Amino acid sequence: MPRTPVAGGQTLKPASVEFLQTSRPTSTGTHRWRKIATPDTQTLIAQNPYNRYRDSAWFGPYWRMFSLILTFWMPNFVLDKLLRKETPEKRQAWREKIALCFMILLITVLTAMVSFGLSFMFCHPVEQISLQMLSENHAMNSTEKWTVVRGRIYDVSNKNDMQHLQLPQEVVGHDASNQFAPFHDESKRCHSWPPGKSAKNCTSVFGENPLCTASKSVLDRLRRLQTDKWVVYQWDDIRRGNNSEKLFVYNEYVYSLKTYFANIDTHSSNRGAYEYFGPELTEPLRRIVGTDASIFVSRSADLQELIPCLDSQFRLGRIEGSTIGCVISSAIMISVTVILNAIILIKLICAVVFDWAFSLQLTKVTKHFTKSSHTRVPHVLITITCYNEDEETLRRTLDSIAQTNYATNRKLAFIVADGEVPCAGDTRTTSDILRTLITRIPTEEPTRPLPYVAIGEGPREFNAAEVIPGIYKSFNGASTPCILVLKVGTKLERCTDSPKAGNRGKRDSQLIILQWLKNVLMNNHLTPLEFELCRYASQLARLNPDQFEYLMMVDADTYIDVECIARLVAAMERDAGIMGLCGETKIANKTASWVTRIQVYEYYISHHLSKAFESLWGGVTCLPGCCSMYRIFSRKAAAGSVVPLLVSPEVLCAYSSTDTHTLHQKNLLLLGEDRYLTTVLLRAFPKRKMMYVPRAICRTTVPDKFSVLISQRRRWINSTIHNLLELILVTDLCGTFCCSMQFLVLMDLLGNVVLPSSVIFLYYLIVAECLGHPVALPLMLMALTFLLQGVMILITTQRV
């Protein structure tokens, strides 16, 4: 029979301490543990479980060697003297930071190259003018005077240039190719025209011109007058040229073989003298007339050898349209954009399917979860980690937990205060406020600080905490049993009035509970602090602590909805493969300032798009600390057999590491505890699921100042990148190749890395469109990205 919580005012009696802890009831129905004596400093160091962490691949020598090679140009003495990096750890962290920045820059450059850098390298737009436009420009007496030599337009506006080139006025605005000898003849098959003349004579496809010149000084002067403009021909001109001008196209250029074929046909009696390309090439050249011969010529080595000759004597201009480089770069840019939009579209569809179908069945709450009954209702531990929250914030959070409709006798709250830290706008510390908020249950022993091994180095490796049992009562009469764990610091900190005495961080607060649960579940000896936790938890909840199945973590500035716990437990009960869950986090102070308003969209998309999509794969990569639930252990088919999950030695050994000698370790352990805990769990149990429950709603307070928001996002981004690097190394995640969780993690990592360049690319497209460049299609595809997200928001908000 389930039992009700201990009533306020009842005295808790100390449990017996002379027996070994057991995970099952004794014959008398009680549970007893053996308490170890308070250890000295050397014993604590020897028994410290936080020093057994084994480096992962990214912590190994390869990463260190890479960073050293990349920063070889910065010796240690320079880092020491100029940059104040006195210790090896600081110097190594600096080198790793440079290595990471290099990798991010390299990925960004490659992305930029694929996105729009190819257009700068291979797409060189050419101003194209038709012969008709050239004549009209001359007829309008424009100050610009142009002439054409073998397809390219030359600026002959200066009279001195006209005189030096010996150009008659009649050729201005027309083709003057027959006035100048070819610049070069690189092909062995290229001969002067007409046959029998010296190669130095003036030749052209229009026949011999007695007025033309082959003077080197004249040709050099002509080169200096060339422009980027070309005579353009349309495809209709090429097709009509099949019977008249004998035109064909090769690599965007237009050539005319009219004179070559005309002289062969005219001098049939002396055909060999005029067919200097040879009969083996004359027939292939006849077949390519009127076509785009780029592919045909590329397949023939003889025809490719002939191209320099065609350029120097038979070229007339360029074909209309974009260049091949422009076409290829545009195709690559559009393809990349289409692929990215296709990925986003798939994510949107999957997210909507999960939100409308799977999540509804997953979180369906049964009535027996909301009241005491004979039906199995799992016991839940609720951990609230506090730092410097004020009384109003703490009371709101505790009220929300007390007023949930989950069975009161099946939940127990652990409230951990991280040190003697004054709260904002109050002279009292958070610990003092918590002491006044709960109705304390009298105990036969006075409350005293109990030592434990904290996560820290040097003097911070040890700490002490007080354990206070009590009942919290909300304003409407709802109550919940709770245990205060107040970290008060070592004796030295307390005696010297050290600021923030006992403060060791959120991860240390979580590990007090996790390490205790591990020792309880695995029949290990208990420290004095853990013994007190066992004693008060067993008497408040009326069961042995190893019977708690789920651990819920809530931040002190977060309040949960009435059905939040029930929905999370319901999801756990329906799928035994689920290892961790998170609810939807909404913003409590979204109207406080413009900074809070701009975060509403981000929070919504991160849950209903990212987490919903990841849930279909069972691999949510970040369970936020504001509202998450974990399975402490998994029951096996055999009676009484369990497998530790959240409190498994492998998980706690990694999560409790104090080894932060590299930048990667610091970003994992110090900047994002909640994400790293998710990473450790997925790495230890890759076949189990991490899910998102959209109907388990909580509300949290977000930064309302831009500087605070930037600081928070800097920590989150660093933590995200380093945790995703860890997950990429996990090869046992579900799926295979592109349809795998590992591939999704890689795409997520690349998305975070290239996000700044993506914003720059968007700005580039907008500016290019305003300047008249043809980027409308990529710009529309980018706009489609945001439109699809808007459609997803409309669909998910209309869910019934």
PDB file of C-alpha atoms in Angstrom, residues 103-123 328-330 332-334 336-337 340 750-751 753-762 764-765 778 782:
ATOM      1  CA  MET A 103      39.047  24.696 -38.806  1.00  0.00           C
ATOM      2  CA  ILE A 104      35.961  26.899 -38.614  1.00  0.00           C
ATOM      3  CA  LEU A 105      37.527  29.393 -41.027  1.00  0.00           C
ATOM      4  CA  LEU A 106      38.459  26.594 -43.434  1.00  0.00           C
ATOM      5  CA  ILE A 107      34.919  25.169 -43.419  1.00  0.00           C
ATOM      6  CA  THR A 108      33.488  28.658 -43.851  1.00  0.00           C
ATOM      7  CA  VAL A 109      35.789  29.389 -46.796  1.00  0.00           C
ATOM      8  CA  LEU A 110      34.867  26.091 -48.467  1.00  0.00           C
ATOM      9  CA  THR A 111      31.187  26.864 -47.953  1.00  0.00           C
ATOM     10  CA  ALA A 112      31.646  30.351 -49.348  1.00  0.00           C
ATOM     11  CA  MET A 113      33.501  28.923 -52.335  1.00  0.00           C
ATOM     12  CA  VAL A 114      30.695  26.501 -53.107  1.00  0.00           C
ATOM     13  CA  SER A 115      28.005  29.111 -52.479  1.00  0.00           C
ATOM     14  CA  PHE A 116      29.197  32.188 -54.336  1.00  0.00           C
ATOM     15  CA  GLY A 117      33.010  32.072 -54.608  1.00  0.00           C
ATOM     16  CA  LEU A 118      32.832  29.982 -57.779  1.00  0.00           C
ATOM     17  CA  SER A 119      31.060  32.804 -59.578  1.00  0.00           C
ATOM     18  CA  PHE A 120      33.967  35.157 -58.833  1.00  0.00           C
ATOM     19  CA  MET A 121      36.521  32.584 -59.986  1.00  0.00           C
ATOM     20  CA  PHE A 122      34.869  31.195 -63.120  1.00  0.00           C
ATOM     21  CA  CYS A 123      32.072  33.587 -64.014  1.00  0.00           C
ATOM     22  CA  ILE A 328      28.392  25.987 -63.951  1.00  0.00           C
ATOM     23  CA  SER A 329      28.803  28.260 -60.905  1.00  0.00           C
ATOM     24  CA  SER A 330      25.117  29.178 -60.985  1.00  0.00           C
ATOM     25  CA  ILE A 332      26.317  24.601 -58.283  1.00  0.00           C
ATOM     26  CA  MET A 333      24.970  27.473 -56.200  1.00  0.00           C
ATOM     27  CA  ILE A 334      21.375  26.647 -57.063  1.00  0.00           C
ATOM     28  CA  VAL A 336      23.416  23.576 -52.997  1.00  0.00           C
ATOM     29  CA  THR A 337      20.530  25.885 -52.130  1.00  0.00           C
ATOM     30  CA  LEU A 340      19.609  22.684 -48.212  1.00  0.00           C
ATOM     31  CA  LEU A 750      28.272  22.172 -40.037  1.00  0.00           C
ATOM     32  CA  GLY A 751      25.143  24.302 -39.735  1.00  0.00           C
ATOM     33  CA  VAL A 753      29.858  26.452 -37.948  1.00  0.00           C
ATOM     34  CA  VAL A 754      28.752  28.091 -41.208  1.00  0.00           C
ATOM     35  CA  LEU A 755      25.874  30.072 -39.722  1.00  0.00           C
ATOM     36  CA  PRO A 756      27.776  33.410 -39.861  1.00  0.00           C
ATOM     37  CA  SER A 757      28.751  32.839 -43.489  1.00  0.00           C
ATOM     38  CA  SER A 758      25.133  31.939 -44.299  1.00  0.00           C
ATOM     39  CA  VAL A 759      23.988  35.302 -42.993  1.00  0.00           C
ATOM     40  CA  ILE A 760      26.687  37.022 -45.062  1.00  0.00           C
ATOM     41  CA  PHE A 761      25.552  35.017 -48.103  1.00  0.00           C
ATOM     42  CA  LEU A 762      21.992  36.209 -47.580  1.00  0.00           C
ATOM     43  CA  TYR A 764      25.210  39.265 -50.553  1.00  0.00           C
ATOM     44  CA  LEU A 765      22.188  37.968 -52.450  1.00  0.00           C
ATOM     45  CA  PRO A 778      18.890  31.607 -55.016  1.00  0.00           C
ATOM     46  CA  MET A 782      16.627  31.370 -49.275  1.00  0.00           C
TER      47      MET A 782
END
